[in-house]
XYZ file of C-alpha atoms in Angstrom:
612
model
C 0.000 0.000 0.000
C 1.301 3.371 -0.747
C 2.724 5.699 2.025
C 0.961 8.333 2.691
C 2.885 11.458 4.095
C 0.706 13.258 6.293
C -0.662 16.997 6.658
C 1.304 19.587 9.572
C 2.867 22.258 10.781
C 6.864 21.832 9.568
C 9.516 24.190 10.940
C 13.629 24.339 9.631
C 14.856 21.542 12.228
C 12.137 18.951 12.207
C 12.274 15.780 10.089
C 10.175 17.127 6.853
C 9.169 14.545 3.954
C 8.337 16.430 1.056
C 10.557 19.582 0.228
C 9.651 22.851 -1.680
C 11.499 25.699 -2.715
C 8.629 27.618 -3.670
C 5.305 26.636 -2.363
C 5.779 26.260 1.791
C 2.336 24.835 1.375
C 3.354 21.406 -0.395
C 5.679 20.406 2.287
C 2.459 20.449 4.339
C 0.358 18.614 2.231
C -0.614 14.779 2.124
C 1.152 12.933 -0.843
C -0.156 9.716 -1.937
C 0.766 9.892 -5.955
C 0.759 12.274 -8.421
C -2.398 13.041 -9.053
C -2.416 12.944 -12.446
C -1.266 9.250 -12.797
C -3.480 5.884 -13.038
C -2.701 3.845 -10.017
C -4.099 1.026 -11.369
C -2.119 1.087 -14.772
C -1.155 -2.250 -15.992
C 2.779 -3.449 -16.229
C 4.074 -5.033 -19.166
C 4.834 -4.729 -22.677
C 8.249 -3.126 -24.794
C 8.800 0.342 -24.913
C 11.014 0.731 -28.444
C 13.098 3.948 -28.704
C 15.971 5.018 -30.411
C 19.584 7.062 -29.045
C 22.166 8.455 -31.638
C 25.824 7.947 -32.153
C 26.958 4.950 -30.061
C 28.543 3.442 -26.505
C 31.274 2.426 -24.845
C 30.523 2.380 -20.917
C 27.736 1.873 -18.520
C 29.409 4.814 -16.049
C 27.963 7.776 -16.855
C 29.411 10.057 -13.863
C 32.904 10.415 -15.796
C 34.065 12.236 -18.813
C 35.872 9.524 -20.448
C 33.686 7.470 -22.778
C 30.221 7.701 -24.574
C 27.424 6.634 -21.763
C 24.446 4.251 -22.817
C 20.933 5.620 -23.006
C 19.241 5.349 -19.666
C 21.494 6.511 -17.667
C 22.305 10.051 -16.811
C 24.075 12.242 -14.575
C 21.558 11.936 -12.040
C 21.500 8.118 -11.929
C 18.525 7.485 -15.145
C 16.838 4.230 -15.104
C 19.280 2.432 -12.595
C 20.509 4.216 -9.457
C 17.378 6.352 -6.989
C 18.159 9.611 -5.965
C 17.782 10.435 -2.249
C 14.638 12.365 -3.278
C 12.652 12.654 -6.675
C 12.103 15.869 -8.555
C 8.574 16.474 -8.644
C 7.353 15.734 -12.181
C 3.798 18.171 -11.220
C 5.109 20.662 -9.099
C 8.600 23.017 -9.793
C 10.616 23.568 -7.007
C 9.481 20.576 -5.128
C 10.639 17.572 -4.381
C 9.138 14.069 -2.615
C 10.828 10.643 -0.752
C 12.384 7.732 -2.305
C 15.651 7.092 -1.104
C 15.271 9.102 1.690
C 12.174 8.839 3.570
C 12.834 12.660 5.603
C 15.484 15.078 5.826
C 16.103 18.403 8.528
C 18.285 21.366 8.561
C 18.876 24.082 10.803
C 17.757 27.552 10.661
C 20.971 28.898 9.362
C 21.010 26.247 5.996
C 24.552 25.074 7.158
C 24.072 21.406 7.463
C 21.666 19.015 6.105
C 20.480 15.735 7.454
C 18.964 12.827 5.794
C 16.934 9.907 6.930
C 17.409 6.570 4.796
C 14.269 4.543 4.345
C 14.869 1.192 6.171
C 13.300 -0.419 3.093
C 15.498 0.850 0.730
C 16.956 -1.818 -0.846
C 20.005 -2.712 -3.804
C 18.943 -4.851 -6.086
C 21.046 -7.473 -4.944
C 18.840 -7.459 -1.634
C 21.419 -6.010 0.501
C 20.085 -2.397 2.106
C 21.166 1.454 0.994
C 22.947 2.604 4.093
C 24.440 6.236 4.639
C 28.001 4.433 4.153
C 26.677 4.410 0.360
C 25.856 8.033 0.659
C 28.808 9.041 1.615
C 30.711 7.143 -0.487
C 28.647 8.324 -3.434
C 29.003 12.243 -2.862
C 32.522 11.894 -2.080
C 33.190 9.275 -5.146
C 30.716 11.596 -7.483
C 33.071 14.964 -6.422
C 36.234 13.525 -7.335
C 34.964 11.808 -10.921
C 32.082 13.954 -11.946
C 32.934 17.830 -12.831
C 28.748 18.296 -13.208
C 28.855 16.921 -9.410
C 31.917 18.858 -8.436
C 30.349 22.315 -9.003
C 26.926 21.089 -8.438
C 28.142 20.070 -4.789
C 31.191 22.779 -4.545
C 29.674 24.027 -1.298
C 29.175 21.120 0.468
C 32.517 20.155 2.643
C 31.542 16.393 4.073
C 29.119 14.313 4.463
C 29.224 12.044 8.038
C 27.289 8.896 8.093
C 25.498 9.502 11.433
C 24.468 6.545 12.180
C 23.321 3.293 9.864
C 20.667 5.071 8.193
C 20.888 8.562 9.037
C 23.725 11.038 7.369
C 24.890 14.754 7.685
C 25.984 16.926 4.882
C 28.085 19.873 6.225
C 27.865 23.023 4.029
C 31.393 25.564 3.732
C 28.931 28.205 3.760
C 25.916 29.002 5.632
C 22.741 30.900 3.782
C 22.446 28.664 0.911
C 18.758 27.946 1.000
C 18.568 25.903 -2.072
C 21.214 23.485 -0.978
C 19.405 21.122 1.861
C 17.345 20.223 -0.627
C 19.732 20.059 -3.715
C 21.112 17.593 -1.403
C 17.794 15.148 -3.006
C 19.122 14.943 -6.378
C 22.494 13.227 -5.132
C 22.534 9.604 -6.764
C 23.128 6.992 -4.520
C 25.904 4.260 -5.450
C 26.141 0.731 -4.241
C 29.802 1.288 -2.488
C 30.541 -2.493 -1.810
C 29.384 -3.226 -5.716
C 32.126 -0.826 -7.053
C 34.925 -2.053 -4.635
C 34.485 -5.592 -5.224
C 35.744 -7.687 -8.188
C 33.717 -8.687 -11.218
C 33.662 -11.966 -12.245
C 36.927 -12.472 -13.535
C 38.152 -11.342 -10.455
C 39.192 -8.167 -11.222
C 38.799 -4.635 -9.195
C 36.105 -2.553 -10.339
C 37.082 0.740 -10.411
C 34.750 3.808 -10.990
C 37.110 6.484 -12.361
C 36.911 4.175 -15.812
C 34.490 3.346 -18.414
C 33.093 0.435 -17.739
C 30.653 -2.301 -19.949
C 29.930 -4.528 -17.092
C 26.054 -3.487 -16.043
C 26.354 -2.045 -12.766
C 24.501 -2.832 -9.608
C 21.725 -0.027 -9.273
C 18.541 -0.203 -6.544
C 16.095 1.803 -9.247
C 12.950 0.724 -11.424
C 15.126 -0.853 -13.805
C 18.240 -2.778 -14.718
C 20.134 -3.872 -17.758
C 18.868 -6.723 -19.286
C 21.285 -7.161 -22.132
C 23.205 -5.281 -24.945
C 25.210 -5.189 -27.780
C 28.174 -2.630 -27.626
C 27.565 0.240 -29.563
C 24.044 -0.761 -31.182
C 21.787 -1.622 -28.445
C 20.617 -1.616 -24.604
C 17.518 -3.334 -23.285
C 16.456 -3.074 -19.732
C 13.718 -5.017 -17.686
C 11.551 -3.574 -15.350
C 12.909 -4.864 -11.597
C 10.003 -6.771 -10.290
C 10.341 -6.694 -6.778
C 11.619 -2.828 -7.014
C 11.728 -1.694 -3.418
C 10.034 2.001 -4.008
C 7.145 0.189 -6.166
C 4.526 1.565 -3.451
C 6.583 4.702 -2.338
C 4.128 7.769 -4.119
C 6.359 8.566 -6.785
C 6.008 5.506 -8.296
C 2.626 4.380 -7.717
C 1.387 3.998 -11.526
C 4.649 4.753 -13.299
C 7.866 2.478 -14.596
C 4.734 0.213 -16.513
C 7.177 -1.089 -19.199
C 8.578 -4.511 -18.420
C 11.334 -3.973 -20.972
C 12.726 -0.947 -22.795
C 14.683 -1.384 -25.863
C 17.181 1.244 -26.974
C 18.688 0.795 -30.543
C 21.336 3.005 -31.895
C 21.184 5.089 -35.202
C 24.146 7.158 -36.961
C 22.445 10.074 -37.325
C 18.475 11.728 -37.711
C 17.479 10.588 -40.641
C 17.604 6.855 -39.996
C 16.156 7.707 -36.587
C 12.940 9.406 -38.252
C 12.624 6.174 -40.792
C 13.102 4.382 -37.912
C 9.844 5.642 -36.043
C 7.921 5.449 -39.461
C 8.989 1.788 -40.004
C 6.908 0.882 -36.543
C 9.033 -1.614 -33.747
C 11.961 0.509 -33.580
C 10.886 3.541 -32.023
C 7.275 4.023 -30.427
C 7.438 7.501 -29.025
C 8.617 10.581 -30.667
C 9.272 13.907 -29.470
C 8.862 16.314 -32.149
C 11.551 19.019 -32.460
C 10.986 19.909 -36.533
C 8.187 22.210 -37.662
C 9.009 21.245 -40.711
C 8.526 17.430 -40.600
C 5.815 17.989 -37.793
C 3.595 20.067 -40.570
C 4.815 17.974 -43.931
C 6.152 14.797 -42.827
C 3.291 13.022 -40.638
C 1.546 11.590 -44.246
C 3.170 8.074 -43.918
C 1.039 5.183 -44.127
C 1.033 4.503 -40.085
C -0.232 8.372 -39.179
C -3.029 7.380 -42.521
C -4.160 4.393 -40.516
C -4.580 5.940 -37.378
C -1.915 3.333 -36.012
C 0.543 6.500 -35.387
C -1.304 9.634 -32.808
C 0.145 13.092 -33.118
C -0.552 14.746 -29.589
C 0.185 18.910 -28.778
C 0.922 18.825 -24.683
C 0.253 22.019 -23.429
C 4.196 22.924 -21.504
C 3.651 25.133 -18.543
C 6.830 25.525 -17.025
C 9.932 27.546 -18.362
C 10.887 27.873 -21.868
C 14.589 26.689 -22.325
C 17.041 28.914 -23.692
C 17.660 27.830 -27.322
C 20.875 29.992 -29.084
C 23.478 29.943 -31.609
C 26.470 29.848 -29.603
C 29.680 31.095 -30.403
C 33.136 29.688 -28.944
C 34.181 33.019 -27.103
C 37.692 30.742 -26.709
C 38.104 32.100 -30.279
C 39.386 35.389 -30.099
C 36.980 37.033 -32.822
C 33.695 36.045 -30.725
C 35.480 38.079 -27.499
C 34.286 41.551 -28.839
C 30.766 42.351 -27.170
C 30.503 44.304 -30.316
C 30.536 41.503 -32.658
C 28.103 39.318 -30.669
C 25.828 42.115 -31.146
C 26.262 42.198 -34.319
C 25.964 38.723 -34.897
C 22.730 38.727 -33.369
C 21.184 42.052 -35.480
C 21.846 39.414 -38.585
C 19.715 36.876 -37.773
C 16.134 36.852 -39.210
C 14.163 34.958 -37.215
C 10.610 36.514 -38.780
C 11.506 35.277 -41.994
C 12.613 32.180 -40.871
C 9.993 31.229 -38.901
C 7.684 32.172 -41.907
C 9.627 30.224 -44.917
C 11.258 27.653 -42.621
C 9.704 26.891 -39.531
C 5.367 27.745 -40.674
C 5.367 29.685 -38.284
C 5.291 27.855 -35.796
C 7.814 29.081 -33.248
C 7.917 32.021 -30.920
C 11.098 33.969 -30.387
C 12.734 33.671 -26.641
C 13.433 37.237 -25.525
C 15.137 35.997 -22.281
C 16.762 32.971 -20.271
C 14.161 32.697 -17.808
C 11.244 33.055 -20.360
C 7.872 32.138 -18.930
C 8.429 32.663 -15.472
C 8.757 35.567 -13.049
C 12.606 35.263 -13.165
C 12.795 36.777 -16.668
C 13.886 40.430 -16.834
C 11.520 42.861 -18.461
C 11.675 46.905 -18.880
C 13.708 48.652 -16.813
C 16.026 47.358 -13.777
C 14.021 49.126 -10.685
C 13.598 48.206 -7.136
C 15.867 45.268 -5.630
C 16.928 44.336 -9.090
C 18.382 47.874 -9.535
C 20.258 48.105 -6.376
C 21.880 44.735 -7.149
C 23.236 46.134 -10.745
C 24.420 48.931 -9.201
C 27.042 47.345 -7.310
C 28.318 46.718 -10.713
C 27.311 50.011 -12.458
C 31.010 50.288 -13.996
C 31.454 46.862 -14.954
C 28.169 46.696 -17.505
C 26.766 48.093 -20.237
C 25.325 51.511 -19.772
C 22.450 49.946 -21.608
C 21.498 47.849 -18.677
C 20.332 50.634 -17.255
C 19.111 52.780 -19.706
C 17.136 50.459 -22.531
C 14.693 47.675 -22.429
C 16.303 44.869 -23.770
C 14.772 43.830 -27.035
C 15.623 41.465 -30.025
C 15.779 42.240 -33.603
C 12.710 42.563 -35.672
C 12.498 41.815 -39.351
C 8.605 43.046 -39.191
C 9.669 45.587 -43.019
C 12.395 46.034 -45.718
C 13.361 49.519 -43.579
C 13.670 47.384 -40.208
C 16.123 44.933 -42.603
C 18.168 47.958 -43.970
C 18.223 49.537 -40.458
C 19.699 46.500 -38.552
C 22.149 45.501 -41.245
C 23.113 49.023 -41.132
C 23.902 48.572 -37.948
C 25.407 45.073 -38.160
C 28.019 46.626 -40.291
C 28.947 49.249 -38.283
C 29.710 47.368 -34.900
C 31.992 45.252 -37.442
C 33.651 48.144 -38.074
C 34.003 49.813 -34.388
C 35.229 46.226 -33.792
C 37.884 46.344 -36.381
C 36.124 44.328 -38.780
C 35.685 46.371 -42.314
C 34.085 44.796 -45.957
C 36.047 44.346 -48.576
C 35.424 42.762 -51.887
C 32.486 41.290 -50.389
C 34.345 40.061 -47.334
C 34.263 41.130 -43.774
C 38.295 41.295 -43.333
C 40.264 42.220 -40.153
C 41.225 45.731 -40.451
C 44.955 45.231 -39.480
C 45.511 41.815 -40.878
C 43.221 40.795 -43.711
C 41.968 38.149 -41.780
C 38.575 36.898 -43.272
C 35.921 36.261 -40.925
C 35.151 32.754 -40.570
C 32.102 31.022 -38.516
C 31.984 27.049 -39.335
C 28.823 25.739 -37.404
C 28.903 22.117 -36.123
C 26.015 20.221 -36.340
C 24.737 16.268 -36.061
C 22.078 15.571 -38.425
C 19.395 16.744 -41.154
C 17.320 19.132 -38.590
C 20.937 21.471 -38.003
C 20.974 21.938 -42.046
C 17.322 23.945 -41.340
C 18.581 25.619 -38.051
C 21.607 27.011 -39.171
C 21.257 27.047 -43.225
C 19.025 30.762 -42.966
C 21.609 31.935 -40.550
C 24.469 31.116 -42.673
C 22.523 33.124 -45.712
C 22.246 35.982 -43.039
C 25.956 36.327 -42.171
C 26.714 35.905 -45.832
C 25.395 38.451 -46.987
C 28.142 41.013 -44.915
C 30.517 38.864 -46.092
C 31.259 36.168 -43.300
C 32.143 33.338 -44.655
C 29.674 30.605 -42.704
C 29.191 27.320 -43.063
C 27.777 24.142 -41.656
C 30.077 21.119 -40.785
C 28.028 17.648 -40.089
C 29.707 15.176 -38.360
C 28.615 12.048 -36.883
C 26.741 12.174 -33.087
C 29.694 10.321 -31.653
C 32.048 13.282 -32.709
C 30.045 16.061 -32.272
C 29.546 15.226 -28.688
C 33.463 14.551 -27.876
C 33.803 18.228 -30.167
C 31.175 19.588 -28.146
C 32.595 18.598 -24.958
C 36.159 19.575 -25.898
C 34.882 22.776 -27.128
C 36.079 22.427 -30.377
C 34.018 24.223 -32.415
C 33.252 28.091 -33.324
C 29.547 27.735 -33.352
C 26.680 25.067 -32.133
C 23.065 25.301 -30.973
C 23.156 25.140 -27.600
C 19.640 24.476 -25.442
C 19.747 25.404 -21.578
C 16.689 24.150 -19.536
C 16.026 26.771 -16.694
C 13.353 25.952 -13.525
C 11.974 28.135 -11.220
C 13.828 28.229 -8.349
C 18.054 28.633 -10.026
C 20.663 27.812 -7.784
C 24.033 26.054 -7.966
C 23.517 24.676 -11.738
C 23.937 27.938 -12.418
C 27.659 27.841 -12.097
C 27.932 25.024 -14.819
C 26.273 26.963 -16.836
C 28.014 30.615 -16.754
C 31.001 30.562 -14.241
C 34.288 31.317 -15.047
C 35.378 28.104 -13.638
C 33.098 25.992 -16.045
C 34.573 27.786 -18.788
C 37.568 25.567 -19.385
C 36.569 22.318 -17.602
C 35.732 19.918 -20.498
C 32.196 19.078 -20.475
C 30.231 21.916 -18.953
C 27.858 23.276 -19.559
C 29.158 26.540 -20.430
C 29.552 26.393 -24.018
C 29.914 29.517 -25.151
C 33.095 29.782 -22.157
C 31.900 32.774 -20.648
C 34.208 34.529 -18.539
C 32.589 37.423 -16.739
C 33.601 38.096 -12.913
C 30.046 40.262 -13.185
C 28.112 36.915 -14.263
C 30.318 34.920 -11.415
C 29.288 37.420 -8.850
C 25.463 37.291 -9.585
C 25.158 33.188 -9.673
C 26.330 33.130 -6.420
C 24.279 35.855 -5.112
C 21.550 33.147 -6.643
C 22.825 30.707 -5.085
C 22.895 32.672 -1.634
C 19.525 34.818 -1.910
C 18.003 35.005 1.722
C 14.564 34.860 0.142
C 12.354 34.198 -2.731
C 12.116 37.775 -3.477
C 15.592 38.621 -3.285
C 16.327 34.957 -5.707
C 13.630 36.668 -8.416
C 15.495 39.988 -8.384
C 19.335 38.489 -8.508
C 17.791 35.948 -11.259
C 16.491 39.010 -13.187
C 19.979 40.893 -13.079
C 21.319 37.936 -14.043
C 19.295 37.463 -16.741
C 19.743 40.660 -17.879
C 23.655 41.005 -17.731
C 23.499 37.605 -20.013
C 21.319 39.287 -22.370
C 23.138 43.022 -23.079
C 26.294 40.940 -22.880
C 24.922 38.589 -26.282
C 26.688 35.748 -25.263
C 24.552 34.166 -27.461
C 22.064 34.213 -30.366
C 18.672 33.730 -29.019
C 16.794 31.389 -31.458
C 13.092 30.234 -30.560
C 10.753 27.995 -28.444
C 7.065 26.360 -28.683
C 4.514 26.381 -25.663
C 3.533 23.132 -26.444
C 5.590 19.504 -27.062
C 4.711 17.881 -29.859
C 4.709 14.197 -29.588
C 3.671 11.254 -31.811
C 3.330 7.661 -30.334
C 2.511 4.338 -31.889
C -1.386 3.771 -30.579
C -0.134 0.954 -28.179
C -0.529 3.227 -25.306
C -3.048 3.589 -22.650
C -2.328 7.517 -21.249
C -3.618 9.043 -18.302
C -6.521 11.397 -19.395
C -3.923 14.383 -18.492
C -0.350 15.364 -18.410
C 1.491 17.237 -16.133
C 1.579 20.665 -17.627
C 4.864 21.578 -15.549
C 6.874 18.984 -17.118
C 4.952 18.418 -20.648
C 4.401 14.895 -20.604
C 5.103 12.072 -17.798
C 5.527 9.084 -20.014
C 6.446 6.865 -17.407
C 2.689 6.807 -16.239
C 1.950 5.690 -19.944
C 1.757 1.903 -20.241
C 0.720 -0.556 -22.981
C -2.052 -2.047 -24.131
C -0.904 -5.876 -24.698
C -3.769 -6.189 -27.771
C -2.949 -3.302 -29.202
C 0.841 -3.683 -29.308
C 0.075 -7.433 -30.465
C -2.101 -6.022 -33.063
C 0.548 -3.687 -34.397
C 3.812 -5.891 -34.260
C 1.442 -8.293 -36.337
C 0.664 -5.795 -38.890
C 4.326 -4.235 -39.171
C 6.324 -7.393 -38.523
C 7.621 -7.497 -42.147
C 8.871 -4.105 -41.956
C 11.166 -3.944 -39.062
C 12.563 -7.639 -39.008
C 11.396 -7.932 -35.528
C-alpha cells in the first residue's frame, strides 16, 4: 500500500518529507501519488526507442567514454536519488531514497533519513556508508557533481541510516534540498571484483552493467548498437508515491542510429521507435503523411508545456578570439532573421525567446528598478550603460526599412570592432583576416537551423558554413569545445541555484564538459550566480535571477533562437495515457503503459517491416 505522508505544521529543524522551494504549502500537504497518474495502470509490454551515435561504458558520472541511453548524470533508469524531482510541481521535491530530511535555521548542514526499506537490487540495504561514499566518489569523478556540490565540505554517516551533509557556507537555501538529487551508489558493488576477479574501479568506463537499486536494470546489450532493460520486479520504491502507476514497461529497448534521418525512418517503419518527441516544424507540418499516421496506427498529440521555456541559441566559442568583442556578438545577433525564418522555414510555428528565464517571473523585463536595480548597481562600472538605460529587445524583421536599419547597424559594430568589408568580405582591419564562422552540427534538422543563418551572415561577407559530423564526434567536439559555433539548449526551472555555475562561471569555462559552451568569462556573471545561489529569500532569488538574466542578455553571449509552448509528440497507438499530463513537465511518459492487444495487433501488422 502506498505511504501516505501526512498533513502539519513543519519548521527548519524537524524531520520534513516532502521539500519545496517555492510553495511552503506542499511540504504540508498529504502525498499519496501524483495526481495525475493511473494507479491502477497495468505493467508489461516493450517500450522501443531510439539514441544516436553509439557506446562504450555503462558509467555515466565520468568524462571519459560515450554513456548508454538510460542513464544520466543523475543516476537514469538504474541508481534512486535520495529524493525525486517532482514531475507536477517546480521547485518541489518528494521521498524515495530518503524517507525525511532536517536542517537548521541557518542552511549550514543538512540531514537525511534513509528509508529502512530501501533496498540494492542485490537485496542487501542502501545505508548512509553508500551516501557518503557516493558524494565523495561523485566529487572527485564527476565535474557536473563537483560544481553542483562545490559548497558542500563532508558528508558524516550519522548513524546506519541517518547522514549529515556539512555546508562551507551558511545561507544557501537551495542546498538542503539540492542535497535530493544526489545519486546513490552501491559502495561495496564498485569495490568488489567482477567476475573475472578483477577490481572494479569507478574512475573508468566500464561495460559490465552495474549494480543499481532503481525501477530498472540492464537486461542485455550489444556494444555500440543496443541496450535493453527489464523492469525490476520486486523494485523496493514500487509503493513509495512517486512511483505508484509509473515504470509500466517490463522492458525498454534502446537501438542506436548514426544520425536523424535513420532515426525518423526508424519511427515510421513501426518496432523501432514508439514515441517521438517532435523538435521539426518542418517534418511535424509535412512529414506526418506516412502510411502509419493514414491508418490511425501513429497519434500526433500537442501537450500544453507550462513551465519555463529553455534557452535555445546559436552559440559562439568566445575561446576564439573574434567572438570576445561584445561588439561583434551584437552584431551577430542584429543578422539573424528569425521573422523570416519562422515564416519560410519553420510555418510559423515558433515564438522567439526574448530571455533565459522566459515564462516565469525570473525573466527580466523593462527597466532594472527596485531590488533588481540596487543589485546592478554594485556593478554600475562593470556593464553596459544599456542595462540601465534600454529595455532589452531582439531584432525585428517586421519591413524592408527594419532589414536595412539593422544591417546598417550590423556593419557598423563590425567596423568599431575592427572588422571592415572588402570585396564582399568582412576582413580584419589590421591583418586581412577573413571572418570565418563554421557551425557544427549532427544531423538533417541542423541543415534547417543554421542554413538561414548562414545566408544571413553571408550576406556582410562572413564566410559561414555548416560542418556535419557524426553524433559520436560532435559530442566529444562539443565537450572539448572544439568548435566556433553550435546550438546550444539550456533548460532553466523556477527556483536557479548552484547549476547555475555550470552553466556561466568562469570556472566551467575551461573544464571539459560543462555546460558553459559559449566559455563565458565574466567576474560580473560569477558574482550574480552566487548571489543566486545565496539569496536570503524568494524575493531577493527573483530579483538576482532578473539581473542575471539581464547582464546575459546586453552581454549577447549568445544568439537567441526560438521555443514552442507546447511539445509535440507522436506515439505508436499501443498506449493507454492518463486522461492528463502534467503541464509543468509536458508529458510524464512513465505513467503511460501498454495495451498488450494493441501492441500485439501492431507488431502483427508491421512485422515485415522492421525484421522484428
Amino acid at each position: 500500500m502506498a505511504l501516505a505522508f501526512l498533513a502539519g505544521t513543519v519548521s527548519a529543524q524537524e524531520w520534513r518529507t516532502t521539500s519545496s522551494l517555492i510553495d511552503p504549502e506542499a511540504e504540508t500537504q498529504p502525498f499519496e501519488r501524483y495526481d495525475y497518474v493511473n494507479p491502477q495502470a497495468p505493467k508489461g509490454g516493450t517500450l522501443n526507442a531510439v539514441a544516436f551515435g553509439t557506446f562504450d561504458s555503462f558509467n555515466p558520472f565520468i568524462v571519459r567514454g560515450t554513456s548508454a541511453a538510460g542513464l544520466t548524470d543523475f543516476g537514469g533508469l538504474l541508481w534512486d536519488t535520495l529524493m525525486q524531482q517532482s514531475t507536477a510541481e517546480p521547485g518541489t521535491s518528494h521521498p524515495l531514497v530518503a524517507e525525511a530530511f532536517k536542517y537548521p535555521d541557518d542552511y549550514s548542514s543538512a540531514s537525511y533519513r534513509i528509508n529502512p526499506e530501501a533496498r540494492w537490487h542485490d537485496g542487501k540495504p542502501i545505508t548512509a556508508d553508500d551516501v557518503v561514499w557516493s558524494l565523495e566518489k561523485l566529487k572527485e569523478i564527476s565535474p557536473l557533481h563537483g560544481h553542483y556540490f562545490a559548497n558542500v565540505k563532508e558528508a558524516v554517516a550519522v548513524s546506519e541510516r541517518e547522514v549529515e551533509f556539512r555546508f562551507d557556507q551558511a545561507g544557501n537555501r537551495e542546498l538542503p534540498h539540492i542535497m535530493g538529487d544526489l545519486p546513490v551508489l552501491p559502495r561495496h558493488w564498485w569495490e568488489g571484483t567482477d567476475a573475472e576477479g578483477n577490481k572494479r574501479d569507478i574512475t573508468q568506463p566500464t561495460l559490465e552493467p552495474p549494480l543499481g537499486s532503481g525501477p530498472y536494470r540492464i537486461a542485455s546489450f550489444r556494444p555500440g548498437s543496443e541496450v535493453i532493460w527489464e523492469r525490476v520486479p520486486d523494485y523496493w520504491a514500487a509503493d513509495l508515491p512517486v512511483a505508484v502507476g509509473r515504470y509500466n514497461f517490463d522492458r525498454r529497448r534502446f537501438t542506436y542510429f548514426q544520425d536523424e534521418n535513420a532515426a525518423w525512418l526508424a519511427f515510421t517503419k513501426g518496432g523501432l521507435a514508439d514515441i517521438r518527441v517532435e523538435n521539426s516544424s518542418r517534418r511535424w507540418v509535412t512529414g506526418y503523411n506516412f502510411p502509419a499516421v493514414q491508418a490511425g496506427d501513429v497519434i500526433m498529440r500537442e501537450f500544453p508545456n507550462g513551465g519555463a521555456q529553455p534557452m535555445q541559441a546559436f552559440v559562439f566559442n568566445m575561446r576564439e578570439p573574434r567572438f570576445q568583442d561584445r561588439r561583434v556578438r551584437q552584431a551577430l545577433t542584429l543578422v539573424y532573421n528569425f521573422e523570416d525564418h519562422n515564416r519560410t522555414q519553420f510555418f510559423g510555428k515558433n515564438t522567439r525567446t526574448p530571455s533565459f528565464f522566459h515564462g516565469t517571473e525570473l525573466a527580466a523585463t523593462g527597466l532594472p528598478q527596485g531590488r533588481e536595480l540596487e543589485i546592478l548597481e554594485e556593478f554600475r562600472d562593470k556593464l553596459p550603460p544599456e542595462v540601465f538605460t534600454q529595455e532589452f529587445k531582439l531584432p525585428v524583421y517586421e519591413t524592408p526599412q527594419s532589414e536595412r536599419q539593422n544591417l546598417r547597424q550590423a556593419v557598423q559594430l563590425f567596423r568599431e570592432a575592427g572588422w571592415v568589408s572588402r570585396d564582399g568580405r568582412m576582413v580584419n582591419e589590421q591583418t586581412g583576416e577573413v571572418f570565418t564562422i563554421e557551425f557544427l552540427g549532427r544531423g538533417p534538422t541542423d541543415e534547417i537551423i543554421f542554413g538561414g543563418y548562414i545566408e544571413d551572415l553571408r550576406r556582410l561577407g562572413i564566410q559561414a558554413s555548416l560542418r556535419i559530423i557524426d553524433a559520436s564526434q560532435y559530442v566529444n567536439r562539443v565537450n572539448e569545445f572544439n568548435f566556433d559555433a553550435v546550438t546550444g539548449i539550456f533548460l532553466q526551472t523556477l527556483s536557479p541555484g548552484n547549476e547555475q555555475r555550470e552553466f556561466w562561471s568562469s570556472a566551467a569555462a575551461e573544464r571539459p564538459g560543462s555546460r558553459n559552451l559559449g566559455g563565458i568569462k565574466d567576474p560580473v556573471v560569477d558574482a550574480l550566480v552566487d548571489k543566486i545561489i545565496f539569496a536570503k529569500d524568494r524575493e531577493d532569488l527573483v530579483a538576482t535571477t532578473r539581473a542575471l538574466d539581464r547582464v546575459l542578455l546586453w552581454n549577447y553571449y549568445m544568439v537567441p533562437q526560438y521555443h514552442r509552448p507546447v511539445v509535440w509528440i507522436a506515439y505508436w497507438n499501443k498506449f493507454g495515457i492518463p486522461e492528463r499530463q502534467p503541464e509543468y513537465v509536458g508529458a510524464d511518459t512513465e505513467s503511460w503503459w501498454i495495451d498488450p492487444e494493441r501492441e500485439a495487433a501492431l507488431a502483427a501488422k508491421y512485422r515485415s517491416q522492421n525484421g522484428r
